[in-house]
Amino acid sequence: MKALSFALAFLLTLAVASNRGFAQPGSGGEALPAQALHRFGTARFCTQAEVVSLQLSRDGKLLAAADRDGRVYLWDTNTGAERIATPPETGKRVALSPDGNWLALGEDAPFELRNLRKKEAPRLPIGNGPRAFAFSPDSKAIAIAVMGETEVVIYDIAADQELRRLKGLEGNPNTVAFSPDGKLLAVGTLPADDDENPKIRIAIWDALKGGDRLRQIDHAAKSIRQLAFLGDNKTLVGHVNTRLLAWNGLSGQRLPKLDRAVGSSYALDSAGKLLANTDGPTVLDFGTGKTRHEFEAPSLLRHLAMSGDGKLLAACPARFDSASPRILLWDLKTGKDRVVADAHRHFVDAVAFGQDGKWIATASNVEGAALVWDAKTAKQVHRFNLESLAAKQSGGPRTRRTLADGLAFSADRPELFVAGQRWSLKSGEPIPLEGDDDFRFDQTNSYRAMLTPDGRRAVSFLIGQSLLFWDPARAKTIRRIEPADKERRSEWSAVAFFPDGKRAVTGKWFIPRPPEDETPATPTLHVWNLANGEQERRFRVSKAPIVSMMLSPDGETLAVIGFPTRLELWHLPTGRLMREMRLADLEDLPRSLAKPALAFAPHGQWIAFAHREGEIMLLETVTGKPIHTFKGHRGFISSLAFSPDSRRLLSGGRDTTALLWSTVPTKSPLPKSWNDADALWFELGGSPDQAYRVVWPLLANPRRAVEVFAKRLQPDGGATEKEIRTLVTNLSSAKFARRDQAIRRLKEIGPRSFPALEQALKKSPDLETARRIQLLLRTVETALTPETLRDLRALQVLELIATPEATALLKRIAAGDRDAAKTRLARTALDRMRGGSSR
C-alpha cells in the first residue's frame, strides 16, 4: 500500500490543459454534445478544479467563480445556464459589478473587464501579476492594487482610462473594498514571507480625492481576506485566520464586540445585516447573533458568497478531489438548496450497462452510492447507498474506492453488484450473502476488489500479494493463489478475465523508477490458470508499472495503460506487443488523479479511450488508429462502457454526470464514390481515415451496405496445415514472386501460422530466411492486408445494422472454414445478435 500511496502523491503534482464544446439542448435543460443521447445527472455549477474566488451579483442572478488553474466561470443562477467558461490561466480572482453589467477577472493572468450586457472587446487589459480589485458601489469605477506597486489606481470604466491614484500602499495587496457610499477605499495587504513578526496592514483612503492615505491599521497576523464595510460606511471587517475582526475605519480603533468566529470564509449582504459562516454553513443576524438558517453541506467549505439583497448564498468545497466539484446554492428566503438534483454530487467513477442494454448504472466513490437509470428515458430507478449496508451483508471489501472496480449487472438475474454486494433491481434492497468465515477473513485483508463486466467473477488483491478469485453471486472462493515470485516493491493493480472465466491476467504496480535506477526490470503481466492456480506465463518486462487494463471480447487483445504515458495493445496468445500509443509528456499529465479510462466494444473492433480532459477517442482495434472523437464532459472522464450492441457508449465524468452517446454519427456525408460499389469496397480496405468515410454512411444506409457486400464478401475457404507448411517453405525460395506471395498470404492467415513459423525458425534456416520469419512473427498481428481490413470492417457493419438481409449474409460467411478468422468473427457476431439488446 505504501507504493500506491506514493504513486497517488506523485500523480497529484502533474499538470494539464482542457477544452470543451456543446451543441443541442438536452432533456434536463442543459446543452447536449453532438451525438449524445442523454445526460444522467447535471453538470450545473461544476468547476474543473478547486474554486479560489467566488462571487454573487447584488441581485443574485449571476454567479462568478475562478478555479486554481485559472479558469473563470459565469452562470445564470435561475436557469443554471453557463454564460462564460474560459480556458486555464485566464484569472484566479473574479468580481461582479453591483449593477451586474461587468465582470472583472485577473490575478496571475492579464486583468480585463468584460461587458456582460453587450459584445465588445475586454476593457482595461493590464499585464500579468498578482492583484486585488473591487468595483465602486455605483459600478462606474474599479480600484486595482498590484503587488510591488505603492499606489492603488482607480479607473473610469466608461472612459476606459485612469481616474485617480491613491498613494502609500505597503505590502502585498490581497483584498480591496469600497464603503457603501463610495467615499472610502480600504486595501488589506499581506506581510512578506520572511517577516519575523508578521503584520497585516489595512490602508484607508478618500476614494473621491485620492492622494495620500488617511490611515493605516496594523495587526499581528499572517493573512487578511475579504475586507468589507458595513452599512454605516465606517465599520470595516476582515477575515483574519478563522475569525471576522472589526475596526472603525475612520479612527482605526478595534471593535472586538463585533468579532465573530466564521471558519474558513464568511459572506455578508450589502447592508451588513446578514452574516454567513462555513459552520454548516450557518446564516446569522450580524447584530444579534441569532441564527436565521442552518444548512448541511456534504463536505467542509472553503469559500462563501452572498447576494447583496441577502436572498442567495453560494458555497464551494474545501477539498476538490475528496468533496464535490459543484458549487452549492441556497435560497435564503425558502431555506432550500437551489441545485439539489436526484443524482450524483461528486465524480462519476464507474458506469455499467445492463445485459439487455435497457438499464445503466453509475457509481461515485466519495458518495458511496450507485444509481440505476432507465437508458431510454434517463430517469433514475434506484439509489443504492453503500453506507446503509450491515457488515454481515457484504460479500467483499466495502471501502468507497471499490465502487469504481465493483460495478456490474448480473448476467442472469435482475441484480446489480456494487462493491461486492448484490442488490435486487426489483425491490431495491441488498441481498444477504452467506460467505464462510475463511472467505470473510480473506476479504478483511484485501485492499481492492474488481468484478468482470458481467458480474460473474471477481478478484480481491490481498495484502501480501496473494490473489483471491471468488464468485460474487455466492460469496465463495474459487481459487486463492500465492504467487511464488512476490516482489517487495510491487503490488497488484489490475486484472482481466478471459471470456471463458477459466483464466485471468493480472498487472503490477510499483513506484516509478528514475532513469538512473539500474534495478533489472521484471515481468508486469501474469496469466493464471484458475483451475489449478498455476501461472501459465509472465511477460511485459518493463520499468513502467500498469495503471489499468482490459481484455477484448475474444480474449486475444489486451489493452494496457502503462504509467505514465503509454497505451499498449498486446496479443495474448503469443505475448507479443502489437502496437503502442504515447499519451502525453510528463508535464502534460493531469495534476489530480485521473487515470485514463478504456473499454472494448462487444464486437471487439473498437476501443473507447479517454485520457484528455473532456475527450473520448474511438480507436479501431486492428489498426490502433482513432476513427472518431466525442467531446462533451467537463474535465476528465473516469469510466467507459459500451452497450451490448456496440451502438451506444456510456461515459462517466468528473463533472458529476454520465453521458450516453450514439457511436454511429447521425449525419455522415456520402463519399464521392457512393454510387460505385467496387470503389466503396476498395476504399473499405484503406487507412482508417479513408475507410470510415465509407463505414459511417453504410451504417446509416443498411440497404446500400448489403448491396455492396453481397457479391464481394465471401466465406473463407480456410488455410490448411499443408498450405501453411508450403508457404513457410516458400519463404526460402530463390524466386522473389513466390517469396512475396508467401509473405502476403501468411500475413492474411495471421496467428494460425505461428507454430509452423516458429518450428521453421528452430531448424536454423539461412540468415535471410530467418530474418523473414522473425519479421513475420513480429509484425503479423499488425501488418494487416487491405483484404483482411475489408472483411473485418464489412462484418462489423453487418452486425451493427442487423437487418434480416445483413443477418442472412453473416450466416453465409459463418458457414465457411471453421478455423478461419473470418468464419469465427461471423459466428460470434451472430451469437451476440441472438443474445438480443435494446436499440
Coordinates of C-alpha atoms in Angstrom, one line a residue, residues 6 61 194 213 300 379 509 571 651:
F6 CA 3.4 7.3 -3.0
K61 CA -28.9 36.5 -10.8
D194 CA 10.4 36.3 5.7
R213 CA -3.8 57.5 2.6
L300 CA -16.1 21.1 4.5
K379 CA -35.0 8.6 -15.4
W509 CA 2.0 -1.5 -10.0
H571 CA -1.6 -10.2 -28.5
S651 CA -19.1 7.7 -20.1

